[in-house]
Amino acid sequence: MRRLGIFTTLLALASLPLGARAQEAPVAPPAPPSAPVALDRVVVRWHAPETGGVRRPQFIFERELAFEARIEALADPDAEPGLYRDRHIRAALDRHVAETLLASLPISPAPTSAEVAQRAEAARISLEQRARGRARLLAAAAAEGVSSDELDAMLRRQARASLYLDRMVAPMLEPSDFELKIALRSGATPFKDQRYEDVAPALKRWYVGQRLAQALDAYYQNARARVSLSIVSAR
């Protein structure tokens, strides 16, 4: 309806004589330049040998860190709905740095683009599971203005990090049915008292996600001493 109204107004102006147009619709003086509006800003600057050292600093922007903190809060069973706390920001920061470190390391054999894309899609499904639903994940992205391209870049980073852990540290992306059944029988999964056949795909995603998170944390604890990180204050 609004587009139709604008179009009608333009037609009405076009039908007026030139003099009438000048009288009825005078050209407004140019507006004074407005103050610049900050769309985003760097909040963390860091470097490590794995990423090229001090000559290749890494930057984390406010929107992406806030989005990642929202995911941590959504995955936290004790968090208040819609809020993220300092612990979620810290967890998001640690995960971001750890994933970037791992994604920067060479993998042998090098993954193909198809393998990275496949792992990125698996990372998307796992992220939706952590956020407790696709709608919540998209709402978190929308709340921080994170575009689909930015989300895809995050998923590719996670894909490369997971491939490094799987190929260079220990296999963890394809657990056996035996491993999954043991995990289910332990009662420590979200699928307690459910039949394995009914929950196998979701159980596998959860199990792989848990193993990757543990491996990420272990790697980062060892790498932390090599990481130089500083918080960038707002000007």
mmCIF file of C-alpha atoms in Angstrom:
data_model
loop_
_atom_site.group_PDB
_atom_site.id
_atom_site.type_symbol
_atom_site.label_atom_id
_atom_site.label_comp_id
_atom_site.label_asym_id
_atom_site.label_seq_id
_atom_site.Cartn_x
_atom_site.Cartn_y
_atom_site.Cartn_z
ATOM 1 C CA MET A 1 0.000 0.000 0.000
ATOM 2 C CA ARG A 2 2.806 2.421 0.776
ATOM 3 C CA ARG A 3 4.469 1.789 -2.589
ATOM 4 C CA LEU A 4 1.152 2.479 -4.358
ATOM 5 C CA GLY A 5 0.801 5.779 -2.479
ATOM 6 C CA ILE A 6 4.282 6.905 -3.500
ATOM 7 C CA PHE A 7 3.641 5.907 -7.107
ATOM 8 C CA THR A 8 0.339 7.847 -7.130
ATOM 9 C CA THR A 9 2.058 10.960 -5.775
ATOM 10 C CA LEU A 10 4.738 10.761 -8.466
ATOM 11 C CA LEU A 11 2.075 10.482 -11.174
ATOM 12 C CA ALA A 12 0.244 13.519 -9.774
ATOM 13 C CA LEU A 13 3.416 15.598 -9.805
ATOM 14 C CA ALA A 14 4.235 14.511 -13.342
ATOM 15 C CA SER A 15 0.819 15.713 -14.604
ATOM 16 C CA LEU A 16 1.322 19.284 -13.341
ATOM 17 C CA PRO A 17 2.707 22.065 -15.569
ATOM 18 C CA LEU A 18 6.347 22.810 -14.924
ATOM 19 C CA GLY A 19 5.528 26.099 -13.207
ATOM 20 C CA ALA A 20 2.962 24.450 -10.984
ATOM 21 C CA ARG A 21 5.408 21.727 -10.063
ATOM 22 C CA ALA A 22 7.920 24.329 -9.007
ATOM 23 C CA GLN A 23 5.269 26.133 -6.971
ATOM 24 C CA GLU A 24 3.576 23.119 -5.431
ATOM 25 C CA ALA A 25 6.673 21.013 -4.827
ATOM 26 C CA PRO A 26 9.660 23.278 -4.225
ATOM 27 C CA VAL A 27 13.031 21.648 -4.031
ATOM 28 C CA ALA A 28 14.061 21.324 -0.420
ATOM 29 C CA PRO A 29 17.453 22.720 0.531
ATOM 30 C CA PRO A 30 20.119 20.090 1.039
ATOM 31 C CA ALA A 31 20.080 18.654 4.518
ATOM 32 C CA PRO A 32 23.129 19.305 6.664
ATOM 33 C CA PRO A 33 25.462 16.337 6.897
ATOM 34 C CA SER A 34 24.468 14.068 9.742
ATOM 35 C CA ALA A 35 26.844 12.668 12.283
ATOM 36 C CA PRO A 36 28.326 9.286 11.348
ATOM 37 C CA VAL A 37 26.534 6.280 12.783
ATOM 38 C CA ALA A 38 28.626 3.353 13.991
ATOM 39 C CA LEU A 39 27.349 0.113 12.470
ATOM 40 C CA ASP A 40 29.869 -2.092 14.238
ATOM 41 C CA ARG A 41 33.184 -1.869 16.006
ATOM 42 C CA VAL A 42 36.161 -3.989 16.966
ATOM 43 C CA VAL A 43 35.978 -5.169 20.572
ATOM 44 C CA VAL A 44 38.874 -7.652 20.664
ATOM 45 C CA ARG A 45 42.263 -7.612 18.964
ATOM 46 C CA TRP A 46 44.468 -10.683 19.224
ATOM 47 C CA HIS A 47 47.245 -12.621 17.565
ATOM 48 C CA ALA A 48 49.010 -15.955 17.895
ATOM 49 C CA PRO A 49 51.754 -17.807 16.007
ATOM 50 C CA GLU A 50 49.139 -20.047 14.369
ATOM 51 C CA THR A 51 47.456 -17.060 12.731
ATOM 52 C CA GLY A 52 50.621 -15.300 11.554
ATOM 53 C CA GLY A 53 51.787 -13.588 14.712
ATOM 54 C CA VAL A 54 51.852 -9.893 15.474
ATOM 55 C CA ARG A 55 52.064 -8.970 11.785
ATOM 56 C CA ARG A 56 48.643 -10.492 11.148
ATOM 57 C CA PRO A 57 46.384 -9.369 13.991
ATOM 58 C CA GLN A 58 42.916 -10.852 14.269
ATOM 59 C CA PHE A 59 39.834 -8.810 15.090
ATOM 60 C CA ILE A 60 36.507 -9.722 16.658
ATOM 61 C CA PHE A 61 33.600 -7.381 16.088
ATOM 62 C CA GLU A 62 30.918 -6.452 18.567
ATOM 63 C CA ARG A 63 27.990 -7.875 16.602
ATOM 64 C CA GLU A 64 29.542 -11.276 16.002
ATOM 65 C CA LEU A 65 30.670 -11.661 19.610
ATOM 66 C CA ALA A 66 27.223 -10.648 20.867
ATOM 67 C CA PHE A 67 25.636 -13.173 18.506
ATOM 68 C CA GLU A 68 27.961 -15.919 19.689
ATOM 69 C CA ALA A 69 27.232 -14.977 23.314
ATOM 70 C CA ARG A 70 23.520 -15.287 22.579
ATOM 71 C CA ILE A 71 24.113 -18.825 21.326
ATOM 72 C CA GLU A 72 26.006 -19.679 24.510
ATOM 73 C CA ALA A 73 23.082 -18.332 26.536
ATOM 74 C CA LEU A 74 20.544 -20.302 24.502
ATOM 75 C CA ALA A 75 22.560 -23.471 25.119
ATOM 76 C CA ASP A 76 22.797 -22.737 28.851
ATOM 77 C CA PRO A 77 19.989 -24.490 30.776
ATOM 78 C CA ASP A 78 20.380 -22.019 33.656
ATOM 79 C CA ALA A 79 20.327 -18.816 31.619
ATOM 80 C CA GLU A 80 17.471 -16.327 31.765
ATOM 81 C CA PRO A 81 15.494 -16.157 28.509
ATOM 82 C CA GLY A 82 16.717 -13.438 26.166
ATOM 83 C CA LEU A 83 19.746 -12.509 28.261
ATOM 84 C CA TYR A 84 23.423 -13.312 28.098
ATOM 85 C CA ARG A 85 25.844 -12.834 30.948
ATOM 86 C CA ASP A 86 29.567 -12.293 31.350
ATOM 87 C CA ARG A 87 30.128 -16.043 31.417
ATOM 88 C CA HIS A 88 28.457 -16.386 28.034
ATOM 89 C CA ILE A 89 30.635 -13.642 26.558
ATOM 90 C CA ARG A 90 33.766 -15.302 27.919
ATOM 91 C CA ALA A 91 32.706 -18.710 26.600
ATOM 92 C CA ALA A 92 31.911 -17.197 23.198
ATOM 93 C CA LEU A 93 35.268 -15.414 23.085
ATOM 94 C CA ASP A 94 37.212 -18.549 24.009
ATOM 95 C CA ARG A 95 35.351 -20.620 21.427
ATOM 96 C CA HIS A 96 35.825 -17.984 18.720
ATOM 97 C CA VAL A 97 39.584 -17.768 19.284
ATOM 98 C CA ALA A 98 39.992 -21.554 19.548
ATOM 99 C CA GLU A 99 38.052 -22.163 16.332
ATOM 100 C CA THR A 100 40.044 -19.495 14.493
ATOM 101 C CA LEU A 101 43.337 -20.992 15.668
ATOM 102 C CA LEU A 102 42.352 -24.483 14.543
ATOM 103 C CA ALA A 103 40.885 -23.266 11.258
ATOM 104 C CA SER A 104 44.241 -21.602 10.490
ATOM 105 C CA LEU A 105 46.259 -24.810 10.806
ATOM 106 C CA PRO A 106 47.137 -27.037 7.837
ATOM 107 C CA ILE A 107 45.197 -30.289 7.513
ATOM 108 C CA SER A 108 46.603 -33.437 5.941
ATOM 109 C CA PRO A 109 45.070 -34.614 3.738
ATOM 110 C CA ALA A 110 43.630 -31.225 2.878
ATOM 111 C CA PRO A 111 39.824 -31.248 2.815
ATOM 112 C CA THR A 112 38.061 -30.622 -0.457
ATOM 113 C CA SER A 113 35.630 -27.747 -0.837
ATOM 114 C CA ALA A 114 32.808 -30.302 -0.838
ATOM 115 C CA GLU A 115 33.991 -31.734 2.483
ATOM 116 C CA VAL A 116 34.172 -28.267 4.027
ATOM 117 C CA ALA A 117 30.670 -27.500 2.735
ATOM 118 C CA GLN A 118 29.366 -30.782 4.144
ATOM 119 C CA ARG A 119 30.894 -30.079 7.544
ATOM 120 C CA ALA A 120 29.574 -26.504 7.460
ATOM 121 C CA GLU A 121 26.053 -27.824 6.952
ATOM 122 C CA ALA A 122 26.574 -30.262 9.818
ATOM 123 C CA ALA A 123 27.793 -27.334 11.921
ATOM 124 C CA ARG A 124 24.619 -25.423 11.043
ATOM 125 C CA ILE A 125 22.404 -28.268 12.246
ATOM 126 C CA SER A 126 24.500 -28.637 15.397
ATOM 127 C CA LEU A 127 24.241 -24.897 16.033
ATOM 128 C CA GLU A 128 20.469 -25.064 15.685
ATOM 129 C CA GLN A 129 20.464 -27.915 18.180
ATOM 130 C CA ARG A 130 22.584 -25.899 20.637
ATOM 131 C CA ALA A 131 20.264 -22.910 20.235
ATOM 132 C CA ARG A 132 17.271 -25.226 20.784
ATOM 133 C CA GLY A 133 15.740 -24.612 17.406
ATOM 134 C CA ARG A 134 16.296 -22.963 14.042
ATOM 135 C CA ALA A 135 13.871 -20.153 14.869
ATOM 136 C CA ARG A 136 15.849 -19.201 17.982
ATOM 137 C CA LEU A 137 19.113 -19.242 16.064
ATOM 138 C CA LEU A 138 17.719 -16.965 13.360
ATOM 139 C CA ALA A 139 16.183 -14.685 15.983
ATOM 140 C CA ALA A 140 19.579 -14.358 17.687
ATOM 141 C CA ALA A 141 21.188 -13.506 14.347
ATOM 142 C CA ALA A 142 18.491 -10.948 13.575
ATOM 143 C CA ALA A 143 18.855 -9.357 17.015
ATOM 144 C CA GLU A 144 22.511 -8.578 16.286
ATOM 145 C CA GLY A 145 22.112 -7.836 12.583
ATOM 146 C CA VAL A 146 24.138 -10.885 11.542
ATOM 147 C CA SER A 147 23.625 -11.614 7.850
ATOM 148 C CA SER A 148 23.426 -15.030 6.229
ATOM 149 C CA ASP A 149 26.889 -14.468 4.707
ATOM 150 C CA GLU A 150 28.338 -13.738 8.141
ATOM 151 C CA LEU A 151 26.680 -16.838 9.557
ATOM 152 C CA ASP A 152 28.066 -18.901 6.669
ATOM 153 C CA ALA A 153 31.580 -17.598 7.401
ATOM 154 C CA MET A 154 31.203 -18.657 11.021
ATOM 155 C CA LEU A 155 30.041 -22.121 9.947
ATOM 156 C CA ARG A 156 32.993 -22.522 7.569
ATOM 157 C CA ARG A 157 35.344 -21.606 10.416
ATOM 158 C CA GLN A 158 33.725 -24.245 12.598
ATOM 159 C CA ALA A 159 33.890 -26.749 9.744
ATOM 160 C CA ARG A 160 37.632 -26.323 9.248
ATOM 161 C CA ALA A 161 38.268 -26.444 12.998
ATOM 162 C CA SER A 162 36.321 -29.696 13.330
ATOM 163 C CA LEU A 163 38.113 -31.240 10.349
ATOM 164 C CA TYR A 164 41.474 -30.380 11.891
ATOM 165 C CA LEU A 165 40.522 -31.994 15.195
ATOM 166 C CA ASP A 166 39.156 -35.073 13.448
ATOM 167 C CA ARG A 167 42.131 -35.628 11.142
ATOM 168 C CA MET A 168 45.053 -34.258 13.115
ATOM 169 C CA VAL A 169 44.121 -34.943 16.756
ATOM 170 C CA ALA A 170 41.681 -37.853 17.030
ATOM 171 C CA PRO A 171 38.743 -39.144 14.973
ATOM 172 C CA MET A 172 35.552 -37.722 16.417
ATOM 173 C CA LEU A 173 33.158 -36.823 13.607
ATOM 174 C CA GLU A 174 31.910 -40.343 12.877
ATOM 175 C CA PRO A 175 31.306 -42.211 16.145
ATOM 176 C CA SER A 176 30.241 -45.834 15.893
ATOM 177 C CA ASP A 177 26.807 -47.119 16.827
ATOM 178 C CA PHE A 178 28.477 -48.867 19.758
ATOM 179 C CA GLU A 179 29.812 -45.553 21.119
ATOM 180 C CA LEU A 180 26.462 -43.848 20.678
ATOM 181 C CA LYS A 181 24.541 -46.651 22.378
ATOM 182 C CA ILE A 182 26.906 -46.553 25.355
ATOM 183 C CA ALA A 183 26.401 -42.791 25.597
ATOM 184 C CA LEU A 184 22.631 -43.230 25.460
ATOM 185 C CA ARG A 185 22.639 -45.923 28.150
ATOM 186 C CA SER A 186 24.729 -43.700 30.417
ATOM 187 C CA GLY A 187 21.723 -41.442 30.954
ATOM 188 C CA ALA A 188 23.892 -38.345 30.492
ATOM 189 C CA THR A 189 22.353 -37.278 27.179
ATOM 190 C CA PRO A 190 19.214 -35.214 26.453
ATOM 191 C CA PHE A 191 17.636 -38.413 25.075
ATOM 192 C CA LYS A 192 17.293 -40.395 28.284
ATOM 193 C CA ASP A 193 14.747 -43.251 28.228
ATOM 194 C CA GLN A 194 14.302 -43.029 24.440
ATOM 195 C CA ARG A 195 14.917 -45.781 21.911
ATOM 196 C CA TYR A 196 18.216 -45.571 20.047
ATOM 197 C CA GLU A 197 16.511 -46.065 16.688
ATOM 198 C CA ASP A 198 14.300 -43.041 17.332
ATOM 199 C CA VAL A 199 17.049 -40.612 18.320
ATOM 200 C CA ALA A 200 20.177 -41.871 16.538
ATOM 201 C CA PRO A 201 20.725 -38.853 14.192
ATOM 202 C CA ALA A 202 20.081 -36.250 16.903
ATOM 203 C CA LEU A 203 22.115 -38.252 19.408
ATOM 204 C CA LYS A 204 25.037 -38.378 16.986
ATOM 205 C CA ARG A 205 24.949 -34.597 16.479
ATOM 206 C CA TRP A 206 24.832 -34.049 20.235
ATOM 207 C CA TYR A 207 27.629 -36.544 20.898
ATOM 208 C CA VAL A 208 29.898 -35.108 18.196
ATOM 209 C CA GLY A 209 29.177 -31.601 19.452
ATOM 210 C CA GLN A 210 30.171 -32.592 22.976
ATOM 211 C CA ARG A 211 33.415 -34.195 21.818
ATOM 212 C CA LEU A 212 34.297 -31.207 19.644
ATOM 213 C CA ALA A 213 33.592 -28.795 22.502
ATOM 214 C CA GLN A 214 35.838 -30.792 24.827
ATOM 215 C CA ALA A 215 38.604 -30.957 22.216
ATOM 216 C CA LEU A 216 38.286 -27.222 21.517
ATOM 217 C CA ASP A 217 38.574 -26.435 25.202
ATOM 218 C CA ALA A 218 41.579 -28.726 25.676
ATOM 219 C CA TYR A 219 43.357 -27.225 22.678
ATOM 220 C CA TYR A 220 42.700 -23.664 23.792
ATOM 221 C CA GLN A 221 43.908 -24.320 27.326
ATOM 222 C CA ASN A 222 47.230 -25.453 25.860
ATOM 223 C CA ALA A 223 47.350 -22.599 23.344
ATOM 224 C CA ARG A 224 46.255 -19.820 25.698
ATOM 225 C CA ALA A 225 49.835 -18.894 26.645
ATOM 226 C CA ARG A 226 50.622 -18.258 22.965
ATOM 227 C CA VAL A 227 47.645 -15.948 22.453
ATOM 228 C CA SER A 228 48.090 -12.216 22.972
ATOM 229 C CA LEU A 229 44.647 -10.665 23.413
ATOM 230 C CA SER A 230 43.500 -7.145 24.215
ATOM 231 C CA ILE A 231 40.082 -5.584 24.661
ATOM 232 C CA VAL A 232 39.468 -2.538 22.468
ATOM 233 C CA SER A 233 37.615 0.202 24.339
ATOM 234 C CA ALA A 234 34.939 2.291 22.676
ATOM 235 C CA ARG A 235 36.124 5.753 21.671
#
